[in-house]
């Protein structure tokens, strides 16, 4: 396959083993600041995917709660294929810390009693949410916590 501009387009999605946390890349600014982008893969590509309401609520919950565990979260964004999220942080090169932040954030999801900003003022599709669905995803991820560092099936 030809080399593509987007890193994940060069990733063989048939070889990965979800769930996992993978460093996608590092972008350095002129002053030396660095953005670390991670691929948090939740569902096995082309086998499973997250339902939109569950994915959407998990996005709200992770975007809001992750910032209680890390003060330089740039973004938590869902993948269009509905199999995972991209999480970007500024000036933190610790993969282990990223795992901890995700772990703590998912425990927040389990303990949540409502989805933050789930209304028409603060969200663009406020009807499409499922706290239960998000909590099921968080539980599945935490149940496989020891697999997060293994990205490829044959490792
Ligand atoms: Zn929303």
Short mmCIF file of C-alpha atoms and ligand atoms in Angstrom, two decimals:
data_model
loop_
_atom_site.label_atom_id
_atom_site.label_comp_id
_atom_site.label_asym_id
_atom_site.label_seq_id
_atom_site.Cartn_x
_atom_site.Cartn_y
_atom_site.Cartn_z
CA UNK A 1 0.00 0.00 0.00
CA UNK A 2 1.22 3.56 -0.69
CA UNK A 3 2.42 5.60 2.29
CA UNK A 4 -0.47 7.82 3.52
CA UNK A 5 -0.44 11.16 5.34
CA UNK A 6 -2.56 9.89 8.22
CA UNK A 7 -0.63 7.60 10.56
CA UNK A 8 -3.55 5.27 11.22
CA UNK A 9 -4.08 4.77 7.48
CA UNK A 10 -0.67 3.08 7.53
CA UNK A 11 -1.69 0.83 10.43
CA UNK A 12 -2.79 -2.67 9.43
CA UNK A 13 -6.12 -2.87 11.22
CA UNK A 14 -6.30 -6.61 10.61
CA UNK A 15 -3.23 -7.16 12.81
CA UNK A 16 -4.23 -5.24 15.95
CA UNK A 17 -5.77 -6.80 19.04
CA UNK A 18 -8.26 -4.55 20.85
CA UNK A 19 -8.42 -3.33 23.50
CA UNK A 20 -5.10 -1.50 23.54
CA UNK A 21 -3.47 1.89 24.08
CA UNK A 22 -0.98 2.86 21.37
CA UNK A 23 1.15 5.97 20.98
CA UNK A 24 0.26 7.26 17.51
CA UNK A 25 2.88 9.98 17.33
CA UNK A 26 4.44 13.09 18.78
CA UNK A 27 4.18 16.58 17.30
CA UNK A 28 6.73 19.13 18.50
CA UNK A 29 6.17 22.86 18.33
CA UNK A 30 8.80 25.52 17.66
CA UNK A 31 9.30 26.14 21.39
CA UNK A 32 9.79 22.45 22.17
CA UNK A 33 6.31 21.73 23.47
CA UNK A 34 5.15 18.27 22.48
CA UNK A 35 1.71 16.82 21.85
CA UNK A 36 1.44 13.06 22.40
CA UNK A 37 -1.44 11.43 20.56
CA UNK A 38 -2.77 8.04 21.65
CA UNK A 39 -5.06 5.48 20.02
CA UNK A 40 -7.34 3.97 22.66
CA UNK A 41 -8.84 1.05 20.75
CA UNK A 42 -11.90 -0.38 22.41
CA UNK A 43 -13.45 -2.65 19.79
CA UNK A 44 -11.76 -5.03 17.37
CA UNK A 45 -11.72 -3.28 13.96
CA UNK A 46 -14.15 -4.66 11.37
CA UNK A 47 -15.49 -7.18 13.88
CA UNK A 48 -17.20 -4.98 16.45
CA UNK A 49 -18.01 -1.32 16.99
CA UNK A 50 -19.50 0.88 19.68
CA UNK A 51 -23.13 1.97 19.34
CA UNK A 52 -23.39 5.71 18.85
CA UNK A 53 -25.30 6.62 22.05
CA UNK A 54 -22.83 4.64 24.19
CA UNK A 55 -19.83 6.02 22.33
CA UNK A 56 -21.20 9.55 22.61
CA UNK A 57 -21.76 9.32 26.35
CA UNK A 58 -18.34 7.73 26.86
CA UNK A 59 -16.86 10.65 24.94
CA UNK A 60 -18.59 13.21 27.19
CA UNK A 61 -17.60 11.33 30.34
CA UNK A 62 -13.97 10.83 29.31
CA UNK A 63 -13.55 14.37 27.99
CA UNK A 64 -14.84 15.84 31.25
CA UNK A 65 -13.34 13.43 33.78
CA UNK A 66 -9.92 12.85 32.21
CA UNK A 67 -9.14 16.50 32.90
CA UNK A 68 -9.46 15.80 36.63
CA UNK A 69 -6.54 13.38 36.30
CA UNK A 70 -4.33 15.28 33.84
CA UNK A 71 -4.09 19.05 33.48
CA UNK A 72 -2.90 19.08 29.86
CA UNK A 73 -5.43 16.97 27.97
CA UNK A 74 -5.68 18.51 24.50
CA UNK A 75 -8.51 16.39 23.16
CA UNK A 76 -10.54 13.21 23.53
CA UNK A 77 -12.08 12.43 20.17
CA UNK A 78 -14.02 9.43 18.86
CA UNK A 79 -12.94 7.61 15.72
CA UNK A 80 -15.43 7.68 12.87
CA UNK A 81 -15.25 3.88 12.62
CA UNK A 82 -16.66 3.74 16.17
CA UNK A 83 -13.93 1.39 17.40
CA UNK A 84 -12.00 3.78 19.64
CA UNK A 85 -10.87 7.25 20.66
CA UNK A 86 -7.88 9.45 20.08
CA UNK A 87 -6.55 11.07 23.23
CA UNK A 88 -3.95 13.82 23.01
CA UNK A 89 -1.92 15.30 25.87
CA UNK A 90 0.64 18.09 26.01
CA UNK A 91 4.18 17.67 27.37
CA UNK A 92 3.80 14.28 29.02
CA UNK A 93 5.94 11.53 27.53
CA UNK A 94 4.86 8.86 30.04
CA UNK A 95 2.92 5.99 28.48
CA UNK A 96 2.43 4.54 31.97
CA UNK A 97 0.85 7.78 33.14
CA UNK A 98 -1.51 7.71 30.16
CA UNK A 99 -2.63 4.23 31.16
CA UNK A 100 -3.24 5.48 34.70
CA UNK A 101 -5.23 8.49 33.49
CA UNK A 102 -7.42 6.26 31.30
CA UNK A 103 -7.86 3.77 34.15
CA UNK A 104 -8.93 6.45 36.64
CA UNK A 105 -11.21 8.07 34.06
CA UNK A 106 -12.96 4.76 33.32
CA UNK A 107 -13.58 4.24 37.03
CA UNK A 108 -15.20 7.67 37.04
CA UNK A 109 -17.42 6.46 34.20
CA UNK A 110 -18.47 3.42 36.26
CA UNK A 111 -19.33 5.66 39.20
CA UNK A 112 -21.17 8.31 37.18
CA UNK A 113 -24.85 8.90 37.80
CA UNK A 114 -25.38 11.09 34.76
CA UNK A 115 -23.71 12.07 31.49
CA UNK A 116 -22.17 15.55 31.72
CA UNK A 117 -23.41 18.21 29.30
CA UNK A 118 -26.11 15.94 27.92
CA UNK A 119 -28.54 18.69 26.94
CA UNK A 120 -29.33 20.80 23.89
CA UNK A 121 -27.38 23.82 25.13
CA UNK A 122 -24.11 21.97 25.68
CA UNK A 123 -24.26 19.18 23.08
CA UNK A 124 -25.03 18.87 19.40
CA UNK A 125 -27.06 15.64 19.58
CA UNK A 126 -28.40 15.56 23.11
CA UNK A 127 -30.98 12.85 22.37
CA UNK A 128 -28.26 10.38 21.46
CA UNK A 129 -26.81 9.26 24.79
CA UNK A 130 -26.60 6.12 26.91
CA UNK A 131 -24.99 6.19 30.34
CA UNK A 132 -25.58 2.44 30.69
CA UNK A 133 -23.93 1.81 27.35
CA UNK A 134 -20.91 3.94 28.27
CA UNK A 135 -20.59 2.11 31.58
CA UNK A 136 -20.72 -1.25 29.83
CA UNK A 137 -17.87 -0.14 27.56
CA UNK A 138 -15.86 1.10 30.56
CA UNK A 139 -16.41 -2.20 32.34
CA UNK A 140 -15.30 -4.21 29.30
CA UNK A 141 -12.16 -2.10 29.02
CA UNK A 142 -11.27 -2.35 32.70
CA UNK A 143 -11.87 -6.12 32.68
CA UNK A 144 -9.08 -6.33 30.08
CA UNK A 145 -6.77 -3.82 31.75
CA UNK A 146 -3.80 -6.20 31.51
CA UNK A 147 -4.15 -6.33 27.70
CA UNK A 148 -3.91 -2.59 27.05
CA UNK A 149 -0.18 -2.60 26.39
CA UNK A 150 -0.41 -5.31 23.73
CA UNK A 151 -1.25 -3.70 20.39
CA UNK A 152 -0.67 -6.53 17.95
CA UNK A 153 -2.13 -10.04 18.12
CA UNK A 154 1.13 -11.88 17.62
CA UNK A 155 3.10 -10.06 20.33
ZN1 LIG B 1 -22.31 15.60 22.66
#
